[in-house]
Amino acid sequence: MEHVDTLILGAGAAGLFCAGSIIEADKGKPKQRVMVIDHARAPGEKIRISGGGRSNFTNLAAQRDRFLSQNPRFCASALAGFTPQDFVALVDAAGIAWHEKTLGQLFCDDSARQIIDMLLHRMRGAELWLETSVQGVSAAEGGYLVGTSRGQVRAKNLVIATGGRSIPKMGATGLGYDIARQFGLQLIEPRAGLVPLTFAEQDLDLCRPLAGVSVEAVVSHGQGRSATRFRDGLLFTHRGLSGPAILQISSFWKPGEEISVDLAPDLDLAAALRDQRGQAGKQGVATALGRHLPSRLADAIAEEMGLKAARLADQPNTSLTKLADRVNRWRLRPVGSEGWRTAEVTLGGVDTRDLNARDMQARNQPGLYFIGEVVDVTGWLGGYNFQWAWASAHAAAKAI
Ligand code: FDA
């Protein structure tokens, strides 16, 4: 039987960062024994593939309004306690070159691997058991007893950093949720987030032949002032729609609901087409549309509206308005999402009402902590989810 001060389950972003933060805080003090356990062959696998291999490791705008949770205020304290600038200071100290892409999103210039190496370097002194499965967890005198494929480990503090359900092929399991339930914490039903949306046959008639075409769009969900809107890339796929704007809105969408897409943002297309009709009425409708949209998309929409061979000059205002509505206010109802297989994150998770916002400790279970994606706090696309992993891990480490 091994005895440790802190056992962390999960060697992903949150688990590695938590171990490093405990070790760092211990400098000059009697050392704690810290162990991290993961069933994967390598640590930080999702970091490795993140940001197309360059890891979008934080976002400068990481405030609580960029996160979804049943309790939107919960994440504020941890986010204030460890900011994007704090993480950038570590990245700079490690000599990792980075750049800001758009909207405060920070990426490595070279490789996401550098972030993993930095995290591993920072937690030197902690033990890392890989390819180790967890067989059971129980409360024991003064802490917790964890059965593993390498034997039993007794720990004063147990930190659950096993992430969400997204991408089971990369090691995601429901272990964190099972442990939460076992100790009487409630769960907000986990569901796939930041995920491509799928559509019924009638919409696929348009999407499928356009697979690979991308366009800048505004995608919205909800009505009026409470509507959520994202302006970013939209990509047609064989199963429906993807691209950053769709991934963002997928976290807000629920089955049965509609989304609305503006394929030509900032453009009053009806007015533009009326102008074009006045100036060059002989041109085809598809050609006229092609001035504002990728030509394959323009052709497909003109065909769908029965205007493939039509001349602009022959179209009355009502027809141009209908066409413009189709482009500026395309309403459609996804039938589902591509699910856990491709989702970048998991919405829902351990109910924040059962956790202390200051240190992520279970209210009813001293010494048991939940950090990172396993908690019901989910960021927008763009580096927010890693910032939550760092910030929640730091909050727990400070209390340990
Ligand atoms: P994470 O999933 O990182 O780690 C959990 C660990 O627990 C894993 O190592 C897993 O093997 C282990 N584990 C699970 N079950 C276990 C069990 N039963 N026994 C033992 N170990 C177990 N975010 C962002 O901010 N910027 C970005 O660029 C990206 N890009 C991105 C791309 C892709 C393809 C994906 C899938 C995700 C992203 N993300 C992202 C999201 C980000 O990767 C994610 O939010 C964090 O990795 C969450 O960190 P955690 O440590 O909570 O879980």
XYZ file of C-alpha atoms and ligand atoms in Angstrom:
453
model
C 0.000 0.000 0.000
C 1.290 3.440 -0.984
C 0.633 6.440 1.272
C 0.506 9.860 -0.350
C -0.620 13.298 0.718
C -2.470 14.034 -2.508
C -3.640 11.657 -5.187
C -4.812 13.176 -8.456
C -6.862 11.035 -10.829
C -6.299 12.169 -14.428
C -3.078 13.393 -16.051
C -4.773 15.866 -18.373
C -4.579 19.650 -18.329
C -6.154 20.088 -14.893
C -4.466 17.141 -13.171
C -0.945 17.995 -14.382
C -1.372 21.645 -13.539
C -2.718 20.865 -10.068
C 0.266 18.591 -9.302
C 2.689 21.302 -10.481
C 0.943 23.994 -8.442
C 1.137 21.905 -5.255
C 4.840 21.179 -5.842
C 5.533 24.844 -6.607
C 3.749 26.024 -3.452
C 5.728 23.488 -1.389
C 9.074 25.107 -2.203
C 10.927 25.743 1.035
C 8.349 23.738 3.036
C 8.308 20.041 4.004
C 7.526 18.261 0.748
C 4.141 16.658 0.191
C 4.006 13.349 -1.602
C 1.885 13.925 -4.717
C 0.858 11.222 -7.150
C -0.980 11.460 -10.478
C -2.657 8.391 -11.964
C -3.979 7.955 -15.508
C -5.002 4.940 -17.555
C -3.609 6.475 -20.746
C -0.180 5.702 -22.131
C 0.859 9.373 -22.251
C -0.080 12.445 -20.199
C -1.926 15.452 -21.614
C -3.186 13.805 -24.781
C -5.874 16.419 -25.411
C -3.317 19.185 -24.990
C -1.170 17.476 -27.628
C -3.936 17.570 -30.266
C -5.423 20.906 -29.223
C -5.409 23.955 -31.457
C -4.432 21.874 -34.486
C -1.226 20.789 -32.663
C -0.335 24.307 -31.487
C -2.648 24.437 -28.452
C -4.848 27.435 -27.920
C -3.670 27.413 -24.312
C -5.643 30.391 -22.996
C -7.793 33.349 -23.935
C -7.094 36.872 -22.694
C -10.844 37.497 -22.345
C -11.447 34.590 -19.947
C -14.134 36.130 -17.734
C -17.099 34.304 -16.278
C -19.417 35.389 -19.139
C -17.448 33.105 -21.492
C -18.513 29.988 -19.579
C -21.703 27.926 -19.467
C -22.866 26.473 -16.170
C -26.112 26.052 -14.216
C -24.480 28.528 -11.846
C -22.754 31.134 -14.024
C -21.156 32.852 -11.005
C -19.382 29.739 -9.730
C -16.272 30.015 -11.913
C -15.577 33.699 -11.152
C -13.502 33.221 -8.012
C -11.154 30.606 -9.510
C -10.788 32.615 -12.741
C -9.859 35.716 -10.737
C -7.394 33.725 -8.648
C -5.444 32.521 -11.670
C -5.677 34.670 -14.791
C -4.608 34.171 -18.418
C -1.685 36.526 -17.679
C -0.578 34.197 -14.866
C -0.455 31.308 -17.322
C 1.329 33.434 -19.930
C 3.979 34.255 -17.286
C 4.666 30.502 -16.935
C 4.769 30.056 -20.709
C 7.218 32.973 -21.015
C 9.391 31.656 -18.181
C 9.574 28.324 -20.018
C 10.779 30.144 -23.143
C 7.790 29.020 -25.241
C 7.121 31.362 -28.157
C 3.451 32.197 -28.694
C 1.199 34.464 -30.708
C -2.297 35.915 -30.470
C -4.461 34.657 -33.299
C -7.797 36.411 -33.040
C -10.069 37.507 -30.218
C -7.462 37.028 -27.487
C -6.738 33.404 -28.426
C -3.116 32.525 -27.603
C -1.338 29.691 -29.441
C 2.184 28.209 -29.327
C 4.282 29.240 -32.323
C 5.708 25.731 -32.568
C 4.011 22.848 -30.808
C 1.463 21.947 -28.139
C 4.058 19.443 -26.938
C 5.890 22.398 -25.353
C 2.963 23.025 -23.016
C 2.949 19.363 -21.937
C 6.715 19.478 -21.342
C 6.323 22.657 -19.308
C 3.611 21.062 -17.145
C 5.691 17.914 -16.602
C 8.766 19.971 -15.718
C 6.759 22.016 -13.242
C 5.525 18.901 -11.417
C 8.964 17.308 -11.044
C 8.951 15.637 -7.649
C 5.418 14.290 -8.085
C 4.960 10.671 -9.175
C 3.162 9.904 -12.408
C 1.634 6.458 -12.818
C 0.493 5.945 -16.395
C -1.360 2.944 -17.844
C -2.874 2.476 -14.421
C -6.574 1.792 -14.086
C -8.693 2.802 -11.131
C -10.678 -0.046 -9.650
C -12.511 1.669 -6.820
C -12.504 4.572 -4.412
C -13.650 4.621 -0.804
C -13.469 6.966 2.151
C -10.992 5.822 4.800
C -9.770 7.117 8.151
C -8.297 10.575 7.453
C -8.673 10.393 3.684
C -9.367 8.074 0.790
C -8.399 4.624 -0.370
C -8.055 4.056 -4.102
C -7.698 0.606 -5.612
C -5.606 0.613 -8.782
C -4.165 -1.963 -11.154
C -0.824 -1.333 -9.388
C -2.162 -1.810 -5.870
C -3.837 0.346 -3.266
C -3.067 3.983 -2.634
C -4.086 5.825 0.492
C -4.344 9.610 0.217
C -5.266 12.479 2.512
C -6.585 14.473 -0.430
C -8.183 13.053 -3.551
C -8.445 15.294 -6.611
C -10.696 14.168 -9.470
C -9.393 15.526 -12.796
C -10.677 12.847 -15.139
C -12.297 15.276 -17.593
C -15.562 14.803 -19.476
C -16.918 12.224 -21.880
C -15.672 13.786 -25.120
C -13.597 11.587 -27.416
C -13.661 8.175 -25.704
C -10.969 7.044 -28.146
C -8.583 9.365 -26.300
C -9.336 7.880 -22.886
C -12.451 9.773 -21.782
C -14.624 7.853 -19.324
C -17.354 8.646 -16.832
C -15.136 7.830 -13.825
C -15.325 11.327 -12.356
C -19.114 11.306 -12.537
C -19.283 7.863 -10.894
C -17.080 9.046 -8.017
C -19.187 12.203 -7.624
C -22.380 10.129 -7.439
C -20.792 7.648 -5.028
C -20.079 10.485 -2.589
C -23.544 11.986 -2.913
C -22.740 14.898 -5.238
C -25.322 15.724 -7.869
C -24.712 15.749 -11.589
C -25.922 18.055 -14.317
C -26.585 15.626 -17.174
C -23.424 15.631 -19.347
C -23.927 16.414 -23.037
C -21.649 17.008 -26.001
C -20.513 20.614 -26.585
C -18.429 22.395 -29.242
C -19.583 19.767 -31.695
C -20.698 19.714 -35.370
C -24.471 19.648 -35.879
C -26.297 17.118 -38.030
C -29.386 17.650 -40.153
C -32.311 15.791 -41.717
C -32.286 14.736 -45.367
C -34.066 17.855 -46.637
C -31.259 20.111 -45.315
C -28.567 17.625 -46.298
C -29.675 17.976 -49.927
C -28.012 21.386 -49.720
C -25.162 20.634 -47.281
C -23.842 17.374 -48.709
C -22.817 18.591 -52.183
C -21.228 21.642 -50.531
C -19.070 19.597 -48.132
C -15.763 21.434 -47.722
C -17.155 24.895 -48.607
C -16.674 27.461 -45.849
C -18.044 30.950 -45.394
C -18.016 33.587 -42.655
C -21.445 33.599 -41.009
C -23.385 34.762 -38.000
C -25.068 31.819 -36.315
C -27.679 32.532 -33.658
C -29.776 30.672 -31.159
C -32.750 32.053 -29.231
C -34.828 35.140 -29.825
C -34.533 38.885 -29.320
C -32.299 40.258 -26.596
C -31.627 36.850 -25.074
C -30.344 35.474 -28.397
C -26.774 34.171 -28.516
C -24.794 34.987 -31.675
C -21.388 33.996 -32.960
C -19.701 35.402 -36.037
C -17.025 33.073 -37.331
C -16.366 30.417 -39.962
C -19.102 27.967 -40.999
C -18.223 24.760 -42.827
C -20.574 22.525 -44.814
C -20.051 18.809 -44.133
C -21.489 15.506 -45.367
C -23.610 15.284 -42.210
C -24.517 18.944 -41.769
C -22.645 21.993 -40.532
C -19.416 22.540 -38.640
C -16.787 25.287 -38.277
C -16.165 27.527 -35.268
C -19.475 29.436 -35.457
C -21.453 26.171 -35.412
C -19.297 24.609 -32.666
C -19.913 27.680 -30.507
C -23.680 27.637 -30.991
C -23.842 23.846 -30.457
C -23.108 24.404 -26.762
C -26.270 26.520 -26.473
C -28.528 24.449 -28.737
C -30.797 21.720 -27.348
C -32.641 19.005 -29.335
C -35.822 20.284 -30.965
C -34.628 23.904 -31.115
C -33.937 25.998 -34.196
C -30.829 27.935 -35.117
C -30.589 30.819 -37.533
C -27.739 31.442 -39.957
C -26.807 34.661 -41.738
C -24.564 33.640 -44.622
C -23.785 37.232 -45.612
C -23.343 39.198 -42.371
C -23.333 43.004 -42.556
C -25.012 42.900 -45.954
C -28.614 43.848 -46.749
C -28.683 41.356 -49.563
C -32.148 42.344 -50.851
C -30.955 45.952 -51.298
C -27.681 44.813 -52.884
C -29.525 42.601 -55.394
C -31.943 45.404 -56.273
C -28.936 47.644 -56.976
C -27.296 44.962 -59.096
C -30.576 44.485 -61.014
C -30.593 48.221 -61.808
C -27.001 48.177 -62.990
C -26.652 44.840 -64.759
C -30.048 43.139 -64.993
C -28.962 40.697 -67.636
C -26.746 38.740 -65.270
C -28.016 35.485 -63.837
C -29.291 35.330 -60.267
C -26.573 32.804 -59.342
C -23.854 35.077 -60.729
C -25.279 38.031 -58.816
C -25.362 36.009 -55.594
C -21.808 34.828 -56.310
C -20.585 38.381 -55.677
C -21.448 37.900 -52.008
C -21.059 34.150 -51.424
C -18.672 31.390 -52.520
C -19.795 30.482 -56.037
C -20.713 26.862 -55.213
C -22.924 28.075 -52.386
C -24.477 30.780 -54.579
C -25.260 28.211 -57.292
C -26.765 25.774 -54.791
C -29.036 28.397 -53.224
C -30.172 29.732 -56.609
C -30.973 26.156 -57.672
C -32.836 25.412 -54.440
C -34.967 28.546 -54.992
C -35.681 27.520 -58.599
C -33.656 30.479 -59.931
C -30.634 28.681 -61.356
C -31.289 29.839 -64.934
C -33.160 33.034 -64.053
C -32.048 36.551 -64.960
C -31.884 39.223 -62.286
C -33.906 41.632 -64.438
C -36.887 39.249 -64.399
C -37.079 39.087 -60.622
C -39.624 41.277 -58.824
C -38.716 42.751 -55.432
C -40.671 40.023 -53.640
C -38.531 37.341 -55.247
C -35.292 39.148 -54.323
C -36.517 39.606 -50.744
C -37.306 35.892 -50.508
C -33.866 35.030 -51.834
C -32.185 37.452 -49.440
C -34.145 35.987 -46.506
C -32.846 32.580 -47.437
C -29.287 33.925 -47.205
C -29.560 36.426 -44.330
C -32.099 34.516 -42.219
C -31.682 30.804 -42.917
C -33.633 29.032 -40.168
C -32.961 25.372 -39.644
C -33.519 22.688 -37.056
C -30.590 20.341 -36.397
C -31.616 16.744 -35.712
C -28.611 16.123 -33.496
C -24.882 16.479 -33.115
C -21.924 14.312 -34.023
C -21.797 13.404 -30.321
C -18.961 12.306 -28.057
C -16.868 11.049 -30.964
C -15.934 14.571 -32.089
C -17.161 16.915 -29.329
C -14.348 19.134 -28.018
C -15.922 19.413 -24.592
C -18.585 18.063 -22.275
C -21.280 20.378 -20.969
C -22.730 19.611 -17.544
C -20.931 17.458 -15.008
C -20.474 17.746 -11.250
C -23.091 20.174 -9.949
C -21.316 23.291 -8.708
C -23.814 23.644 -5.845
C -22.023 20.720 -4.240
C -18.569 22.307 -4.576
C -16.907 25.196 -2.812
C -16.154 27.895 -5.434
C -12.991 28.978 -3.616
C -11.170 25.632 -3.704
C -13.304 23.125 -5.694
C -13.704 20.934 -2.613
C -16.881 18.868 -2.196
C -19.040 20.572 0.420
C -20.022 17.323 2.103
C -16.721 15.490 1.689
C -13.574 17.148 3.087
C -10.439 16.347 1.098
C -12.306 15.453 -2.119
C -11.807 17.932 -4.977
C -13.171 18.124 -8.552
C -11.323 20.233 -11.134
C -11.340 20.860 -14.896
C -13.905 19.607 -17.345
C -15.539 17.101 -14.970
C -17.169 20.124 -13.281
C -20.271 21.793 -14.722
C -18.280 24.721 -16.122
C -17.717 24.780 -19.889
C -15.992 27.483 -21.859
C -16.634 28.828 -25.315
C -14.315 27.757 -28.087
C -11.015 29.668 -28.063
C -8.750 28.690 -25.163
C -11.338 29.147 -22.402
C -11.519 25.473 -21.476
C -7.807 25.240 -20.789
C -7.990 28.441 -18.757
C -10.714 26.812 -16.651
C -8.522 23.703 -16.228
C -5.564 25.849 -15.048
C -7.666 28.117 -12.818
C -9.700 25.380 -11.116
C -6.546 23.290 -10.597
C -4.760 26.260 -9.067
C -7.701 26.950 -6.723
C -7.622 23.369 -5.427
C -3.810 23.293 -5.151
C -3.824 26.443 -3.029
C -6.119 24.784 -0.499
C -4.162 21.502 -0.363
P -8.599 15.997 -19.837
O -9.565 15.326 -20.735
O -7.539 16.853 -20.411
O -7.855 14.909 -18.924
C -8.539 13.871 -18.284
C -7.559 12.745 -18.049
O -8.196 11.757 -17.249
C -7.127 12.057 -19.339
O -5.719 11.992 -19.396
C -7.773 10.679 -19.248
O -6.967 9.665 -19.837
C -7.887 10.480 -17.749
N -8.946 9.542 -17.387
C -10.234 9.559 -17.777
N -10.882 8.500 -17.265
C -9.980 7.798 -16.556
C -10.055 6.580 -15.826
N -11.200 5.881 -15.743
N -8.931 6.127 -15.202
C -7.753 6.816 -15.303
N -7.630 7.964 -15.996
C -8.742 8.457 -16.609
N -9.471 23.664 -25.079
C -8.850 24.853 -25.173
O -8.955 25.665 -24.242
N -8.090 25.159 -26.281
C -7.951 24.287 -27.327
O -7.207 24.558 -28.277
C -8.640 23.046 -27.263
N -8.599 22.172 -28.307
C -9.211 20.954 -28.197
C -9.156 20.068 -29.279
C -9.770 18.826 -29.170
C -9.742 17.892 -30.329
C -10.430 18.457 -27.964
C -11.067 17.106 -27.809
C -10.507 19.343 -26.911
C -9.920 20.608 -27.015
N -10.003 21.528 -25.977
C -9.369 22.745 -26.097
C -10.695 21.199 -24.705
C -9.652 20.783 -23.652
O -8.807 19.790 -24.220
C -10.306 20.252 -22.401
O -11.292 21.136 -21.937
C -9.275 20.024 -21.316
O -8.321 19.078 -21.750
C -9.912 19.537 -20.020
O -8.898 19.247 -19.100
P -9.125 18.120 -17.985
O -7.814 17.931 -17.334
O -10.296 18.455 -17.167
O -9.502 16.801 -18.806
